[in-house]
Short mmCIF file of N, CA and C in Angstrom, two decimals:
data_model
loop_
_atom_site.label_atom_id
_atom_site.label_comp_id
_atom_site.label_asym_id
_atom_site.label_seq_id
_atom_site.Cartn_x
_atom_site.Cartn_y
_atom_site.Cartn_z
N GLU N 220 10.87 -4.71 7.20
CA GLU N 220 11.06 -6.18 7.65
C GLU N 220 10.27 -6.85 6.54
N GLN N 221 10.75 -7.78 5.55
CA GLN N 221 9.63 -8.69 5.00
C GLN N 221 9.41 -9.80 5.64
N ARG N 222 8.57 -10.54 5.58
CA ARG N 222 8.06 -11.49 6.59
C ARG N 222 7.69 -12.83 5.21
N PRO N 223 8.66 -14.17 5.57
CA PRO N 223 7.89 -15.11 4.38
C PRO N 223 6.21 -15.20 4.24
N LEU N 224 6.40 -15.91 3.52
CA LEU N 224 4.85 -15.97 3.09
C LEU N 224 4.62 -17.31 2.61
N PRO N 225 3.79 -18.02 2.88
CA PRO N 225 3.43 -19.53 2.53
C PRO N 225 3.69 -19.71 0.83
N SER N 226 4.01 -20.54 0.46
CA SER N 226 3.87 -20.81 -1.22
C SER N 226 2.62 -20.66 -1.63
N GLY N 227 2.62 -19.78 -2.51
CA GLY N 227 1.56 -19.83 -3.15
C GLY N 227 1.05 -18.50 -3.00
N THR N 228 1.58 -17.67 -2.13
CA THR N 228 0.93 -16.39 -1.66
C THR N 228 1.21 -15.55 -2.39
N GLY N 229 1.91 -15.41 -3.26
CA GLY N 229 2.25 -13.98 -4.03
C GLY N 229 3.50 -13.80 -2.94
N SER N 230 4.01 -12.00 -3.54
CA SER N 230 5.37 -11.71 -2.72
C SER N 230 5.09 -11.04 -1.80
N THR N 231 5.88 -10.28 -1.23
CA THR N 231 5.46 -9.00 -0.07
C THR N 231 7.00 -7.99 -0.57
N PHE N 232 6.89 -6.73 -0.15
CA PHE N 232 7.74 -5.86 -0.42
C PHE N 232 7.37 -4.65 0.29
N ASP N 233 8.33 -3.55 0.30
CA ASP N 233 7.76 -2.68 1.41
C ASP N 233 7.98 -1.47 -0.37
N VAL N 234 7.27 -0.33 0.08
CA VAL N 234 7.35 0.60 -0.57
C VAL N 234 7.23 2.36 0.11
N LYS N 235 8.19 2.67 -0.33
CA LYS N 235 8.26 4.24 0.69
C LYS N 235 7.93 5.15 -0.63
N LEU N 236 6.67 5.79 0.17
CA LEU N 236 6.24 7.44 -0.59
C LEU N 236 6.38 8.50 0.16
N GLU N 237 6.62 9.14 -0.43
CA GLU N 237 7.34 10.69 0.46
C GLU N 237 6.68 11.75 -0.17
N ARG N 238 5.83 12.62 0.54
CA ARG N 238 5.59 13.81 0.14
C ARG N 238 6.43 15.35 0.35
N THR N 239 7.12 15.23 -0.87
CA THR N 239 7.59 16.86 -0.44
C THR N 239 7.11 17.79 -0.98
N SER N 240 6.26 18.14 -0.95
CA SER N 240 5.19 19.23 -1.07
C SER N 240 3.92 19.15 -0.81
N PRO N 241 3.08 20.40 -0.59
CA PRO N 241 1.54 19.89 -0.02
C PRO N 241 1.02 19.65 -1.20
N ASP N 242 0.97 19.72 -2.60
CA ASP N 242 0.41 19.32 -3.65
C ASP N 242 0.86 17.53 -4.12
N ASP N 243 1.78 17.45 -3.57
CA ASP N 243 1.51 15.38 -3.55
C ASP N 243 0.77 14.67 -2.64
N LYS N 244 0.35 13.64 -3.83
CA LYS N 244 -0.77 12.47 -3.02
C LYS N 244 -0.12 11.61 -2.95
N PHE N 245 -0.63 10.49 -2.14
CA PHE N 245 -0.03 8.97 -2.41
C PHE N 245 -0.42 8.61 -3.72
N GLY N 246 -2.12 8.75 -3.97
CA GLY N 246 -1.87 8.60 -5.48
C GLY N 246 -2.94 7.01 -5.33
N PHE N 247 -3.44 6.69 -4.20
CA PHE N 247 -4.12 5.58 -4.10
C PHE N 247 -5.44 5.50 -3.70
N VAL N 248 -6.64 4.74 -4.38
CA VAL N 248 -7.72 4.54 -3.46
C VAL N 248 -7.75 2.92 -2.84
N ASN N 249 -7.81 2.81 -1.09
CA ASN N 249 -7.98 1.78 -0.76
C ASN N 249 -9.50 1.02 -0.28
N ALA N 250 -9.75 0.28 -0.45
CA ALA N 250 -10.56 -0.63 0.37
C ALA N 250 -10.46 -1.54 1.38
N SER N 251 -11.43 -1.82 2.10
CA SER N 251 -11.27 -3.08 3.26
C SER N 251 -11.93 -4.32 2.65
N ARG N 252 -10.89 -5.48 2.74
CA ARG N 252 -11.26 -6.81 2.34
C ARG N 252 -12.53 -6.87 2.97
N ARG N 253 -13.56 -7.71 1.73
CA ARG N 253 -15.04 -8.14 1.89
C ARG N 253 -14.62 -9.28 3.43
N ASP N 254 -13.67 -10.33 3.45
CA ASP N 254 -13.86 -10.72 4.82
C ASP N 254 -13.44 -10.08 6.08
N HIS N 255 -13.15 -8.84 6.12
CA HIS N 255 -12.76 -7.84 7.39
C HIS N 255 -11.18 -8.45 7.50
N LYS N 256 -10.55 -8.98 6.69
CA LYS N 256 -9.01 -9.36 7.27
C LYS N 256 -8.57 -7.80 7.43
N PRO N 257 -7.64 -7.81 8.29
CA PRO N 257 -7.43 -6.27 8.57
C PRO N 257 -6.17 -5.55 7.81
N VAL N 258 -6.44 -5.74 6.14
CA VAL N 258 -5.46 -4.92 5.29
C VAL N 258 -6.61 -4.07 4.18
N LEU N 259 -5.52 -3.41 3.54
CA LEU N 259 -6.20 -2.34 2.73
C LEU N 259 -5.84 -2.83 1.50
N VAL N 260 -6.93 -2.69 0.29
CA VAL N 260 -6.67 -3.21 -0.89
C VAL N 260 -6.55 -2.10 -1.94
N VAL N 261 -5.65 -2.29 -2.35
CA VAL N 261 -5.82 -0.78 -3.85
C VAL N 261 -6.78 -1.09 -4.59
N THR N 262 -7.71 -0.10 -4.71
CA THR N 262 -8.82 -0.26 -5.79
C THR N 262 -8.55 0.75 -7.04
N LYS N 263 -7.72 1.69 -7.32
CA LYS N 263 -7.29 2.62 -8.02
C LYS N 263 -6.08 3.01 -7.53
N ILE N 264 -5.40 3.53 -8.78
CA ILE N 264 -4.13 4.07 -8.93
C ILE N 264 -4.19 5.47 -9.99
N THR N 265 -3.93 6.45 -9.27
CA THR N 265 -4.09 7.62 -9.87
C THR N 265 -2.74 7.74 -10.89
N PRO N 266 -2.65 8.19 -12.14
CA PRO N 266 -1.80 8.38 -12.55
C PRO N 266 -0.76 9.39 -12.10
N ASP N 267 -1.20 10.37 -11.46
CA ASP N 267 -0.18 11.61 -11.19
C ASP N 267 -0.01 10.94 -10.04
N GLY N 268 0.00 10.25 -8.87
CA GLY N 268 0.38 9.89 -7.93
C GLY N 268 1.67 9.39 -7.35
N LEU N 269 1.79 9.42 -6.42
CA LEU N 269 3.24 8.99 -5.89
C LEU N 269 3.54 7.51 -5.90
N LEU N 270 2.46 7.16 -6.22
CA LEU N 270 2.59 5.45 -6.28
C LEU N 270 2.70 4.97 -7.53
N ALA N 271 2.20 5.68 -8.40
CA ALA N 271 2.20 5.52 -10.02
C ALA N 271 3.85 6.16 -10.30
N LYS N 272 4.63 6.83 -9.44
CA LYS N 272 5.82 7.40 -9.84
C LYS N 272 6.42 5.96 -9.22
N TRP N 273 6.41 5.54 -8.15
CA TRP N 273 7.13 4.30 -7.89
C TRP N 273 6.73 3.43 -8.70
N ASN N 274 5.71 2.79 -9.39
CA ASN N 274 5.32 1.98 -10.53
C ASN N 274 6.61 2.31 -11.49
N ARG N 275 6.71 3.68 -11.90
CA ARG N 275 7.13 3.86 -12.92
C ARG N 275 9.07 3.42 -12.65
N GLU N 276 9.33 4.17 -11.87
CA GLU N 276 10.69 3.52 -11.39
C GLU N 276 11.36 2.20 -10.53
N HIS N 277 10.22 1.65 -10.14
CA HIS N 277 10.52 0.09 -9.93
C HIS N 277 9.67 -0.90 -10.69
N PRO N 278 10.12 -1.23 -12.22
CA PRO N 278 9.27 -1.94 -12.83
C PRO N 278 9.02 -3.49 -12.14
N ASP N 279 10.06 -3.74 -11.35
CA ASP N 279 10.29 -5.56 -10.83
C ASP N 279 9.26 -5.24 -9.79
N GLN N 280 8.82 -4.23 -9.07
CA GLN N 280 7.96 -4.42 -7.81
C GLN N 280 7.00 -3.24 -7.70
N GLN N 281 6.16 -3.54 -9.24
CA GLN N 281 4.85 -2.47 -8.75
C GLN N 281 3.77 -3.13 -8.59
N VAL N 282 2.88 -2.16 -7.88
CA VAL N 282 1.51 -2.27 -7.23
C VAL N 282 0.77 -1.98 -7.89
N ALA N 283 0.01 -2.96 -8.44
CA ALA N 283 -1.16 -2.97 -9.37
C ALA N 283 -2.26 -2.70 -8.29
N THR N 284 -3.84 -2.81 -8.99
CA THR N 284 -4.67 -2.66 -8.07
C THR N 284 -5.11 -4.46 -7.71
N LEU N 285 -5.62 -4.63 -6.74
CA LEU N 285 -6.04 -5.77 -5.87
C LEU N 285 -4.86 -6.21 -4.97
N ALA N 286 -4.06 -5.43 -5.13
CA ALA N 286 -3.00 -5.71 -4.04
C ALA N 286 -2.95 -5.21 -2.57
N GLU N 287 -2.41 -6.09 -1.86
CA GLU N 287 -2.93 -5.79 -0.50
C GLU N 287 -1.91 -5.14 -0.02
N ILE N 288 -2.27 -3.98 1.18
CA ILE N 288 -1.21 -3.27 2.04
C ILE N 288 -1.77 -3.92 3.41
N HIS N 289 -0.59 -4.58 3.90
CA HIS N 289 -0.43 -5.32 4.98
C HIS N 289 -0.07 -4.41 6.37
N ALA N 290 0.33 -3.15 6.31
CA ALA N 290 1.15 -2.19 7.19
C ALA N 290 1.44 -1.03 6.44
N VAL N 291 0.94 -0.19 7.15
CA VAL N 291 1.48 1.67 6.83
C VAL N 291 2.68 2.32 8.07
N ASN N 292 3.61 2.46 7.72
CA ASN N 292 4.46 2.80 8.76
C ASN N 292 4.71 1.80 9.99
N GLY N 293 4.43 0.65 9.73
CA GLY N 293 4.69 -0.51 10.94
C GLY N 293 3.64 -0.59 11.62
N VAL N 294 2.41 0.17 11.61
CA VAL N 294 0.76 -0.31 11.77
C VAL N 294 0.17 -1.20 11.04
N ARG N 295 -0.01 -2.49 11.78
CA ARG N 295 -0.45 -3.48 10.86
C ARG N 295 -2.23 -4.01 12.26
N ASP N 296 -2.71 -4.74 11.10
CA ASP N 296 -4.05 -5.15 12.28
C ASP N 296 -5.22 -4.28 12.52
N ASP N 297 -4.98 -3.13 12.16
CA ASP N 297 -5.46 -2.25 12.43
C ASP N 297 -6.39 -1.00 11.30
N VAL N 298 -7.14 -1.30 10.43
CA VAL N 298 -7.25 -0.72 9.32
C VAL N 298 -7.63 0.81 9.20
N ALA N 299 -8.14 1.43 10.36
CA ALA N 299 -8.70 2.47 10.84
C ALA N 299 -7.78 3.48 10.72
N GLU N 300 -6.30 2.68 11.79
CA GLU N 300 -4.83 3.40 12.44
C GLU N 300 -4.24 3.46 11.00
N MET N 301 -4.13 2.52 10.03
CA MET N 301 -3.83 2.54 8.90
C MET N 301 -3.81 3.42 8.02
N ARG N 302 -5.13 3.86 7.84
CA ARG N 302 -5.66 4.66 6.96
C ARG N 302 -5.19 6.46 7.68
N GLU N 303 -4.98 6.33 8.86
CA GLU N 303 -4.94 7.45 9.37
C GLU N 303 -3.37 8.07 9.20
N GLN N 304 -3.00 6.74 9.18
CA GLN N 304 -1.49 7.05 8.63
C GLN N 304 -1.00 7.84 7.64
N LEU N 305 -1.98 7.37 6.49
CA LEU N 305 -2.11 7.92 5.33
C LEU N 305 -2.30 9.19 4.63
N ARG N 306 -3.41 9.61 5.79
CA ARG N 306 -4.20 10.75 5.89
C ARG N 306 -3.04 11.79 6.09
N THR N 307 -2.33 11.21 7.78
CA THR N 307 -1.69 12.45 8.09
C THR N 307 0.02 12.54 8.03
N SER N 308 0.70 11.48 7.77
CA SER N 308 2.22 11.47 7.33
C SER N 308 2.67 11.68 5.90
N LEU N 309 3.66 12.54 5.83
CA LEU N 309 4.45 12.69 4.79
C LEU N 309 5.33 11.93 4.21
N VAL N 310 5.46 10.91 4.97
CA VAL N 310 5.95 9.22 4.61
C VAL N 310 5.29 8.53 4.71
N ALA N 311 5.00 7.49 3.81
CA ALA N 311 4.42 6.36 4.04
C ALA N 311 5.20 5.39 3.70
N VAL N 312 5.54 4.20 4.52
CA VAL N 312 6.20 3.10 4.20
C VAL N 312 5.02 1.84 3.83
N LEU N 313 4.62 1.27 3.03
CA LEU N 313 3.50 0.44 2.82
C LEU N 313 4.75 -0.82 2.95
N THR N 314 3.81 -1.91 3.09
CA THR N 314 4.40 -3.07 3.34
C THR N 314 3.10 -3.92 2.58
N VAL N 315 3.49 -4.19 0.98
CA VAL N 315 2.32 -4.40 0.07
C VAL N 315 2.71 -6.22 -0.06
N GLN N 316 1.56 -6.73 -0.29
CA GLN N 316 1.53 -8.02 -0.99
C GLN N 316 0.91 -8.26 -2.07
N ILE N 317 1.63 -8.69 -3.21
CA ILE N 317 0.78 -8.94 -4.48
C ILE N 317 0.66 -10.08 -5.29
N GLY N 318 -0.33 -10.11 -5.83
CA GLY N 318 -0.59 -12.04 -6.41
C GLY N 318 -1.58 -12.77 -5.49
N VAL N 319 -1.89 -12.12 -4.83
CA VAL N 319 -3.02 -13.09 -3.89
C VAL N 319 -4.45 -12.49 -4.54
N ASN N 320 -5.12 -11.34 -5.26
CA ASN N 320 -6.10 -11.13 -5.46
C ASN N 320 -7.39 -11.99 -4.83
N THR N 321 -7.50 -11.79 -3.64
CA THR N 321 -8.37 -12.25 -2.66
C THR N 321 -9.81 -10.89 -2.04
N TYR N 322 -9.47 -9.95 -2.93
CA TYR N 322 -11.31 -9.06 -2.50
C TYR N 322 -11.89 -9.18 -2.47
#
């Protein structure tokens, strides 16, 4: 589900990452925002992870560092639960907002 954003706040889209083997990693590091807004900020993308693969396969919807993750598998407004989804789920649907750079 995509939600309309106010003008000038970047764009939002969903990214589906799926672990198909025990060795698969979502392949990114995240941090909380400094202002404690309940989103995750991508701080590093590992070249061999699933997010880097997504970026190679979706050049028009690439996720870069400082992108914000507003939801993981529909969980939003709870950073701890979003991280738990990333830790335990085989499939992660990330609602990502790019172009804001507010970390």
